[in-house]
Amino acid sequence: MKIENALTGTQGVVRQHMVNVLVITNDNQIIDHASLNRIAQPDVKWSWIDFEAPDEEEAKLLHDFFHFHPLSIEDCFQYLQRPKLDHYDDYDFLVLQSINPASLEAEEIDLFLAPKFAVSFHLAPSPQIGVIRQRLCQQSALAKGPRYLAYIVMDVIVDEYFPLIYGLEDRLSQIETITGTEFINALYQIRDHLLSLRRTVVPMRELIYKIMNTDHLPVPKEEKMHFKDIDDHLVKISEMIESNREITADMRDSYISLNSFRLNTIMKTLTIIASIFIPLTFIVGVYGMNFDYMPELRMHSGYFITLIVMGLIAVGMMIGFWIKGWFE
């Protein structure tokens, strides 16, 4: 069965959406939603094939049609590979990570870069692909080929990190008005999101560095400036992440210190009360033993004298604690 027949069967409309082929001809004309066989025509300058949430039959095209290495195909189906760059005989394989703005969870986008075509593969629908398609359709971008597509993909992915960071900063300023356990729960949730972003940003920086310095993927000087711009953005994002993590750490330490201060105040108050009642309890305990021959037991004014002595002891101890500054 031919490839185009496999893509235009009984469920052709859905499958054509799943595997979208964009062809750029030698005169920089765009042919969208083309068939896979179209990419091999002599008038094609280069092409972009996007696999969006493909089914099993469509996924087989990576091997049956493009003949990609089994290891790179396997990486496409491994959940959240670390961002990386692998070199094969006739193509380069990149693993990128975008961030879902709703859940703030990482999502993987894989790129196969060959001299005359680029293949993007993602198991979940990616909102970045529509943005990338719009940028790619600019005439200035059409002439630069698959490697420039890789730059556009990474640039769009990295630029969308910024709203997520700004959103976390806004949440961080809002939780300052929250008290109690809700505050510490919200704070730790933000710290978790920042840590998740850090786990994505740091490998992406390593990937950009490798792209700019590898001999297997020669990047012209002009294009290096584009990747350097992405690297600058990642540096800024990394600094924002670390800065916000430090802020959350300071807020956490302040919360713990404040709770410790309140606990110490409560304990100090209870200690003062207990200290005052210790001698009073001793006196009451001694005269509560009910022996027949205890001194002062049968004095007519003994009860009142004992109360007065106990009161003087309590007042004296409170004055002593006040002099020592225990009530401050």
mmCIF file of C-alpha atoms in Angstrom:
data_model
loop_
_atom_site.group_PDB
_atom_site.id
_atom_site.type_symbol
_atom_site.label_atom_id
_atom_site.label_comp_id
_atom_site.label_asym_id
_atom_site.label_seq_id
_atom_site.Cartn_x
_atom_site.Cartn_y
_atom_site.Cartn_z
ATOM 1 C CA MET A 1 0.000 0.000 0.000
ATOM 2 C CA LYS A 2 1.321 3.425 -0.885
ATOM 3 C CA ILE A 3 1.939 5.991 1.836
ATOM 4 C CA GLU A 4 -0.656 8.431 0.544
ATOM 5 C CA ASN A 5 -3.284 5.668 0.536
ATOM 6 C CA ALA A 6 -2.420 4.866 4.148
ATOM 7 C CA LEU A 7 -2.978 8.513 5.083
ATOM 8 C CA THR A 8 -6.240 8.935 3.166
ATOM 9 C CA GLY A 9 -8.235 5.848 4.130
ATOM 10 C CA THR A 10 -11.633 5.656 5.746
ATOM 11 C CA GLN A 11 -10.407 7.937 8.524
ATOM 12 C CA GLY A 12 -8.455 10.135 6.149
ATOM 13 C CA VAL A 13 -9.656 13.458 7.488
ATOM 14 C CA VAL A 14 -8.503 12.676 11.007
ATOM 15 C CA ARG A 15 -5.234 11.135 9.900
ATOM 16 C CA GLN A 16 -4.392 13.997 7.584
ATOM 17 C CA HIS A 17 -4.680 16.239 10.618
ATOM 18 C CA MET A 18 -2.490 13.862 12.618
ATOM 19 C CA VAL A 19 0.327 13.850 10.034
ATOM 20 C CA ASN A 20 0.557 17.253 8.394
ATOM 21 C CA VAL A 21 2.977 17.750 5.507
ATOM 22 C CA LEU A 22 4.114 21.256 4.567
ATOM 23 C CA VAL A 23 6.186 21.535 1.385
ATOM 24 C CA ILE A 24 8.325 24.488 0.295
ATOM 25 C CA THR A 25 9.119 24.501 -3.410
ATOM 26 C CA ASN A 26 12.227 25.863 -5.111
ATOM 27 C CA ASP A 27 10.430 29.140 -5.835
ATOM 28 C CA ASN A 28 9.450 29.429 -2.119
ATOM 29 C CA GLN A 29 5.828 28.495 -2.625
ATOM 30 C CA ILE A 30 4.053 26.788 0.271
ATOM 31 C CA ILE A 31 2.002 23.638 -0.224
ATOM 32 C CA ASP A 32 0.212 22.757 2.998
ATOM 33 C CA HIS A 33 -1.493 19.421 3.740
ATOM 34 C CA ALA A 34 0.469 17.708 0.992
ATOM 35 C CA SER A 35 0.962 13.954 0.686
ATOM 36 C CA LEU A 36 4.146 12.333 1.935
ATOM 37 C CA ASN A 37 5.174 11.282 -1.576
ATOM 38 C CA ARG A 38 5.207 14.976 -2.528
ATOM 39 C CA ILE A 39 8.341 15.630 -0.476
ATOM 40 C CA ALA A 40 10.469 13.590 -2.906
ATOM 41 C CA GLN A 41 9.501 15.615 -6.014
ATOM 42 C CA PRO A 42 12.354 17.473 -7.757
ATOM 43 C CA ASP A 43 10.692 20.892 -7.379
ATOM 44 C CA VAL A 44 10.687 20.609 -3.561
ATOM 45 C CA LYS A 45 13.289 22.680 -1.758
ATOM 46 C CA TRP A 46 12.539 21.206 1.667
ATOM 47 C CA SER A 47 9.562 20.046 3.675
ATOM 48 C CA TRP A 48 8.232 19.814 7.213
ATOM 49 C CA ILE A 49 6.275 16.764 8.371
ATOM 50 C CA ASP A 50 4.503 17.113 11.703
ATOM 51 C CA PHE A 51 3.268 14.053 13.633
ATOM 52 C CA GLU A 52 0.672 15.186 16.169
ATOM 53 C CA ALA A 53 -0.582 12.485 18.559
ATOM 54 C CA PRO A 54 -0.147 9.811 15.857
ATOM 55 C CA ASP A 55 -1.815 6.428 16.011
ATOM 56 C CA GLU A 56 0.121 3.178 15.678
ATOM 57 C CA GLU A 57 -0.130 3.037 11.893
ATOM 58 C CA GLU A 58 1.118 6.590 11.504
ATOM 59 C CA ALA A 59 3.962 6.039 13.945
ATOM 60 C CA LYS A 60 5.220 3.187 11.764
ATOM 61 C CA LEU A 61 5.985 5.761 9.064
ATOM 62 C CA LEU A 62 9.043 6.847 11.056
ATOM 63 C CA HIS A 63 10.586 3.465 10.246
ATOM 64 C CA ASP A 64 8.841 2.359 7.065
ATOM 65 C CA PHE A 65 8.930 5.636 5.161
ATOM 66 C CA PHE A 66 11.757 7.713 6.687
ATOM 67 C CA HIS A 67 13.940 4.765 7.794
ATOM 68 C CA PHE A 68 15.016 6.476 11.003
ATOM 69 C CA HIS A 69 17.268 4.594 13.403
ATOM 70 C CA PRO A 70 15.314 2.393 15.872
ATOM 71 C CA LEU A 71 17.008 4.089 18.844
ATOM 72 C CA SER A 72 15.777 7.538 17.854
ATOM 73 C CA ILE A 73 12.293 6.162 17.188
ATOM 74 C CA GLU A 74 12.338 4.515 20.601
ATOM 75 C CA ASP A 75 13.243 7.855 22.191
ATOM 76 C CA CYS A 76 10.086 9.350 20.691
ATOM 77 C CA PHE A 77 7.941 7.010 22.769
ATOM 78 C CA GLN A 78 9.942 7.225 25.995
ATOM 79 C CA TYR A 79 8.138 9.536 28.410
ATOM 80 C CA LEU A 80 10.012 12.823 28.853
ATOM 81 C CA GLN A 81 13.503 12.168 27.605
ATOM 82 C CA ARG A 82 16.070 14.704 28.751
ATOM 83 C CA PRO A 83 16.599 17.441 26.084
ATOM 84 C CA LYS A 84 19.472 16.236 23.914
ATOM 85 C CA LEU A 85 21.079 16.133 20.465
ATOM 86 C CA ASP A 86 22.046 12.860 18.746
ATOM 87 C CA HIS A 87 23.826 12.542 15.410
ATOM 88 C CA TYR A 88 23.077 9.792 12.912
ATOM 89 C CA ASP A 89 24.467 9.134 9.451
ATOM 90 C CA ASP A 90 22.001 11.180 7.429
ATOM 91 C CA TYR A 91 20.051 13.162 10.019
ATOM 92 C CA ASP A 92 20.221 14.763 13.458
ATOM 93 C CA PHE A 93 17.776 13.995 16.262
ATOM 94 C CA LEU A 94 16.763 16.544 18.894
ATOM 95 C CA VAL A 95 14.635 16.096 21.990
ATOM 96 C CA LEU A 96 13.023 19.315 23.240
ATOM 97 C CA GLN A 97 10.706 20.043 26.148
ATOM 98 C CA SER A 98 7.847 22.511 26.166
ATOM 99 C CA ILE A 99 5.731 23.369 29.210
ATOM 100 C CA ASN A 100 1.970 22.926 29.297
ATOM 101 C CA PRO A 101 0.686 26.316 30.549
ATOM 102 C CA ALA A 102 -2.381 24.753 32.211
ATOM 103 C CA SER A 103 -0.681 22.008 34.232
ATOM 104 C CA LEU A 104 2.900 23.386 34.161
ATOM 105 C CA GLU A 105 4.069 19.900 33.228
ATOM 106 C CA ALA A 106 6.777 19.220 30.648
ATOM 107 C CA GLU A 107 5.795 17.887 27.230
ATOM 108 C CA GLU A 108 8.231 16.432 24.725
ATOM 109 C CA ILE A 109 8.726 17.528 21.112
ATOM 110 C CA ASP A 110 11.137 15.491 18.969
ATOM 111 C CA LEU A 111 12.825 16.756 15.814
ATOM 112 C CA PHE A 112 14.481 14.820 12.998
ATOM 113 C CA LEU A 113 16.602 17.157 10.863
ATOM 114 C CA ALA A 114 17.760 16.014 7.437
ATOM 115 C CA PRO A 115 19.208 18.177 4.619
ATOM 116 C CA LYS A 116 15.865 18.382 2.744
ATOM 117 C CA PHE A 117 13.227 17.757 5.369
ATOM 118 C CA ALA A 118 12.390 18.085 9.049
ATOM 119 C CA VAL A 119 10.095 15.790 11.014
ATOM 120 C CA SER A 120 8.507 16.914 14.275
ATOM 121 C CA PHE A 121 6.916 14.319 16.545
ATOM 122 C CA HIS A 122 4.850 14.872 19.697
ATOM 123 C CA LEU A 123 2.486 12.479 21.450
ATOM 124 C CA ALA A 124 0.203 15.278 22.675
ATOM 125 C CA PRO A 125 -1.271 18.224 20.728
ATOM 126 C CA SER A 126 1.125 21.160 20.872
ATOM 127 C CA PRO A 127 -0.139 24.772 20.756
ATOM 128 C CA GLN A 128 3.369 25.874 19.800
ATOM 129 C CA ILE A 129 3.112 24.167 16.393
ATOM 130 C CA GLY A 130 0.502 26.672 15.143
ATOM 131 C CA VAL A 131 2.719 29.584 16.194
ATOM 132 C CA ILE A 132 5.713 27.952 14.517
ATOM 133 C CA ARG A 133 3.744 27.415 11.289
ATOM 134 C CA GLN A 134 2.886 31.116 11.148
ATOM 135 C CA ARG A 135 6.499 32.151 11.599
ATOM 136 C CA LEU A 136 7.721 29.593 9.105
ATOM 137 C CA CYS A 137 5.379 30.905 6.430
ATOM 138 C CA GLN A 138 7.254 34.202 6.338
ATOM 139 C CA GLN A 139 9.196 34.447 3.090
ATOM 140 C CA SER A 140 12.461 35.234 4.887
ATOM 141 C CA ALA A 141 12.222 31.993 6.851
ATOM 142 C CA LEU A 142 11.323 29.726 3.949
ATOM 143 C CA ALA A 143 14.742 29.889 2.308
ATOM 144 C CA LYS A 144 16.698 28.805 5.374
ATOM 145 C CA GLY A 145 15.695 25.173 5.549
ATOM 146 C CA PRO A 146 15.172 22.556 8.268
ATOM 147 C CA ARG A 147 17.898 23.839 10.573
ATOM 148 C CA TYR A 148 16.174 27.204 10.802
ATOM 149 C CA LEU A 149 12.950 25.379 11.636
ATOM 150 C CA ALA A 150 14.762 23.867 14.632
ATOM 151 C CA TYR A 151 15.698 27.384 15.735
ATOM 152 C CA ILE A 152 12.078 28.568 15.389
ATOM 153 C CA VAL A 153 10.800 25.597 17.399
ATOM 154 C CA MET A 154 13.279 26.194 20.213
ATOM 155 C CA ASP A 155 12.699 29.955 20.166
ATOM 156 C CA VAL A 156 8.914 29.557 20.476
ATOM 157 C CA ILE A 157 9.285 26.959 23.240
ATOM 158 C CA VAL A 158 11.719 29.100 25.244
ATOM 159 C CA ASP A 159 9.700 32.307 24.780
ATOM 160 C CA GLU A 160 6.689 30.573 26.298
ATOM 161 C CA TYR A 161 8.687 29.885 29.468
ATOM 162 C CA PHE A 162 8.520 33.596 30.335
ATOM 163 C CA PRO A 163 4.729 33.880 30.906
ATOM 164 C CA LEU A 164 4.930 30.839 33.161
ATOM 165 C CA ILE A 165 7.653 32.461 35.277
ATOM 166 C CA TYR A 166 5.737 35.740 35.440
ATOM 167 C CA GLY A 167 2.609 33.840 36.448
ATOM 168 C CA LEU A 168 4.457 32.135 39.294
ATOM 169 C CA GLU A 169 5.829 35.514 40.408
ATOM 170 C CA ASP A 170 2.276 36.902 40.509
ATOM 171 C CA ARG A 171 1.112 33.921 42.565
ATOM 172 C CA LEU A 172 4.085 34.438 44.861
ATOM 173 C CA SER A 173 3.050 38.027 45.548
ATOM 174 C CA GLN A 174 -0.567 36.990 46.121
ATOM 175 C CA ILE A 175 0.108 34.315 48.730
ATOM 176 C CA GLU A 176 1.658 36.899 51.054
ATOM 177 C CA THR A 177 -1.895 37.722 52.165
ATOM 178 C CA ILE A 178 -2.649 34.082 53.011
ATOM 179 C CA THR A 179 -2.103 32.779 56.535
ATOM 180 C CA GLY A 180 -1.881 29.399 58.185
ATOM 181 C CA THR A 181 -1.400 26.088 56.439
ATOM 182 C CA GLU A 182 -2.833 27.445 53.167
ATOM 183 C CA PHE A 183 0.171 29.749 52.903
ATOM 184 C CA ILE A 184 2.790 27.040 53.355
ATOM 185 C CA ASN A 185 0.923 24.664 50.996
ATOM 186 C CA ALA A 186 0.738 27.316 48.255
ATOM 187 C CA LEU A 187 4.392 28.214 48.825
ATOM 188 C CA TYR A 188 5.582 24.641 48.444
ATOM 189 C CA GLN A 189 3.442 24.220 45.332
ATOM 190 C CA ILE A 190 5.183 27.215 43.741
ATOM 191 C CA ARG A 191 8.570 25.801 44.745
ATOM 192 C CA ASP A 192 7.636 22.509 43.069
ATOM 193 C CA HIS A 193 6.701 24.334 39.861
ATOM 194 C CA LEU A 194 9.949 26.302 39.927
ATOM 195 C CA LEU A 195 11.915 23.105 40.415
ATOM 196 C CA SER A 196 10.070 21.496 37.509
ATOM 197 C CA LEU A 197 10.896 24.461 35.282
ATOM 198 C CA ARG A 198 14.512 24.299 36.384
ATOM 199 C CA ARG A 199 14.684 20.613 35.406
ATOM 200 C CA THR A 200 13.605 21.659 31.913
ATOM 201 C CA VAL A 201 15.581 24.884 31.472
ATOM 202 C CA VAL A 202 19.004 23.595 32.542
ATOM 203 C CA PRO A 203 19.098 20.700 30.009
ATOM 204 C CA MET A 204 17.793 23.063 27.321
ATOM 205 C CA ARG A 205 20.756 25.367 27.985
ATOM 206 C CA GLU A 206 23.099 22.400 27.669
ATOM 207 C CA LEU A 207 21.413 21.482 24.378
ATOM 208 C CA ILE A 208 21.833 25.005 22.953
ATOM 209 C CA TYR A 209 25.487 25.007 23.985
ATOM 210 C CA LYS A 210 26.016 21.679 22.252
ATOM 211 C CA ILE A 211 24.319 22.903 19.063
ATOM 212 C CA MET A 212 26.558 25.970 18.907
ATOM 213 C CA ASN A 213 29.760 24.033 19.558
ATOM 214 C CA THR A 214 29.343 20.665 17.865
ATOM 215 C CA ASP A 215 31.192 19.831 14.643
ATOM 216 C CA HIS A 216 28.500 17.391 13.509
ATOM 217 C CA LEU A 217 25.932 20.153 13.085
ATOM 218 C CA PRO A 218 27.748 23.105 11.483
ATOM 219 C CA VAL A 219 25.851 26.289 12.213
ATOM 220 C CA PRO A 220 26.651 29.418 10.142
ATOM 221 C CA LYS A 221 27.702 32.512 12.034
ATOM 222 C CA GLU A 222 24.405 34.280 11.347
ATOM 223 C CA GLU A 223 22.384 31.351 12.683
ATOM 224 C CA LYS A 224 24.671 31.050 15.710
ATOM 225 C CA MET A 225 23.503 34.523 16.704
ATOM 226 C CA HIS A 226 19.927 33.228 16.724
ATOM 227 C CA PHE A 227 20.846 30.296 18.962
ATOM 228 C CA LYS A 228 22.896 32.674 21.132
ATOM 229 C CA ASP A 229 19.729 34.757 21.574
ATOM 230 C CA ILE A 230 17.897 31.644 22.784
ATOM 231 C CA ASP A 231 20.756 30.944 25.163
ATOM 232 C CA ASP A 232 20.504 34.501 26.538
ATOM 233 C CA HIS A 233 16.795 33.956 27.152
ATOM 234 C CA LEU A 234 17.503 30.683 28.950
ATOM 235 C CA VAL A 235 20.125 32.397 31.103
ATOM 236 C CA LYS A 236 17.592 35.067 32.071
ATOM 237 C CA ILE A 237 14.949 32.432 32.799
ATOM 238 C CA SER A 238 17.431 30.467 34.927
ATOM 239 C CA GLU A 239 18.254 33.590 36.922
ATOM 240 C CA MET A 240 14.537 34.325 37.415
ATOM 241 C CA ILE A 241 13.945 30.772 38.595
ATOM 242 C CA GLU A 242 16.821 30.900 41.071
ATOM 243 C CA SER A 243 15.762 34.352 42.278
ATOM 244 C CA ASN A 244 12.194 33.190 42.903
ATOM 245 C CA ARG A 245 13.419 30.018 44.591
ATOM 246 C CA GLU A 246 15.463 32.190 46.949
ATOM 247 C CA ILE A 247 12.406 34.338 47.620
ATOM 248 C CA THR A 248 10.317 31.259 48.406
ATOM 249 C CA ALA A 249 13.103 29.988 50.670
ATOM 250 C CA ASP A 250 13.163 33.339 52.525
ATOM 251 C CA MET A 251 9.365 33.303 52.846
ATOM 252 C CA ARG A 252 9.474 29.727 54.117
ATOM 253 C CA ASP A 253 12.189 30.572 56.648
ATOM 254 C CA SER A 254 10.272 33.666 57.763
ATOM 255 C CA TYR A 255 7.098 31.595 58.190
ATOM 256 C CA ILE A 256 8.961 28.964 60.219
ATOM 257 C CA SER A 257 10.699 31.650 62.311
ATOM 258 C CA LEU A 258 7.403 33.428 63.005
ATOM 259 C CA ASN A 259 5.735 30.183 64.024
ATOM 260 C CA SER A 260 8.717 29.352 66.231
ATOM 261 C CA PHE A 261 8.474 32.794 67.841
ATOM 262 C CA ARG A 262 4.772 32.330 68.508
ATOM 263 C CA LEU A 263 5.407 28.868 69.910
ATOM 264 C CA ASN A 264 8.195 30.198 72.147
ATOM 265 C CA THR A 265 5.866 32.958 73.401
ATOM 266 C CA ILE A 266 3.175 30.421 74.245
ATOM 267 C CA MET A 267 5.683 28.119 75.919
ATOM 268 C CA LYS A 268 7.107 31.031 77.912
ATOM 269 C CA THR A 269 3.638 31.979 79.137
ATOM 270 C CA LEU A 270 2.868 28.401 80.123
ATOM 271 C CA THR A 271 6.264 28.097 81.825
ATOM 272 C CA ILE A 272 5.605 31.230 83.898
ATOM 273 C CA ILE A 273 2.207 29.937 84.953
ATOM 274 C CA ALA A 274 3.610 26.520 85.813
ATOM 275 C CA SER A 275 6.533 28.060 87.733
ATOM 276 C CA ILE A 276 4.148 30.150 89.860
ATOM 277 C CA PHE A 277 1.961 27.181 90.718
ATOM 278 C CA ILE A 278 4.836 24.827 91.612
ATOM 279 C CA PRO A 279 5.428 26.271 95.145
ATOM 280 C CA LEU A 280 1.688 26.791 95.635
ATOM 281 C CA THR A 281 1.043 23.161 94.738
ATOM 282 C CA PHE A 282 3.809 22.123 97.134
ATOM 283 C CA ILE A 283 2.182 23.982 100.039
ATOM 284 C CA VAL A 284 -1.266 22.613 99.234
ATOM 285 C CA GLY A 285 0.199 19.109 98.914
ATOM 286 C CA VAL A 286 1.962 19.281 102.300
ATOM 287 C CA TYR A 287 -1.124 20.446 104.193
ATOM 288 C CA GLY A 288 -3.308 17.996 102.341
ATOM 289 C CA MET A 289 -1.620 14.908 103.867
ATOM 290 C CA ASN A 290 -4.182 14.765 106.782
ATOM 291 C CA PHE A 291 -1.775 13.737 109.566
ATOM 292 C CA ASP A 292 -3.108 14.275 113.107
ATOM 293 C CA TYR A 293 0.035 15.853 114.585
ATOM 294 C CA MET A 294 1.067 18.307 111.861
ATOM 295 C CA PRO A 295 2.190 21.759 113.139
ATOM 296 C CA GLU A 296 -0.194 24.667 112.591
ATOM 297 C CA LEU A 297 -2.872 22.230 111.456
ATOM 298 C CA ARG A 298 -5.346 23.283 114.152
ATOM 299 C CA MET A 299 -4.658 27.031 114.127
ATOM 300 C CA HIS A 300 -7.879 29.065 113.839
ATOM 301 C CA SER A 301 -6.299 31.509 111.353
ATOM 302 C CA GLY A 302 -4.045 28.910 109.626
ATOM 303 C CA TYR A 303 -6.173 28.743 106.487
ATOM 304 C CA PHE A 304 -6.071 32.501 105.952
ATOM 305 C CA ILE A 305 -2.363 32.702 106.771
ATOM 306 C CA THR A 306 -1.656 29.975 104.216
ATOM 307 C CA LEU A 307 -3.643 31.795 101.529
ATOM 308 C CA ILE A 308 -1.787 35.022 102.267
ATOM 309 C CA VAL A 309 1.593 33.244 102.106
ATOM 310 C CA MET A 310 0.638 31.586 98.820
ATOM 311 C CA GLY A 311 -0.511 34.940 97.409
ATOM 312 C CA LEU A 312 2.738 36.648 98.478
ATOM 313 C CA ILE A 313 4.754 33.853 96.863
ATOM 314 C CA ALA A 314 2.824 34.204 93.577
ATOM 315 C CA VAL A 315 3.126 38.018 93.551
ATOM 316 C CA GLY A 316 6.816 37.851 94.456
ATOM 317 C CA MET A 317 7.545 35.387 91.664
ATOM 318 C CA MET A 318 5.639 37.529 89.127
ATOM 319 C CA ILE A 319 7.619 40.599 90.207
ATOM 320 C CA GLY A 320 10.838 38.611 89.851
ATOM 321 C CA PHE A 321 9.863 37.391 86.356
ATOM 322 C CA TRP A 322 8.947 40.945 85.373
ATOM 323 C CA ILE A 323 12.333 42.241 86.533
ATOM 324 C CA LYS A 324 14.044 39.533 84.467
ATOM 325 C CA GLY A 325 12.039 40.615 81.393
ATOM 326 C CA TRP A 326 10.138 37.361 80.966
ATOM 327 C CA PHE A 327 6.887 39.217 80.218
ATOM 328 C CA GLU A 328 8.347 41.097 77.199
#
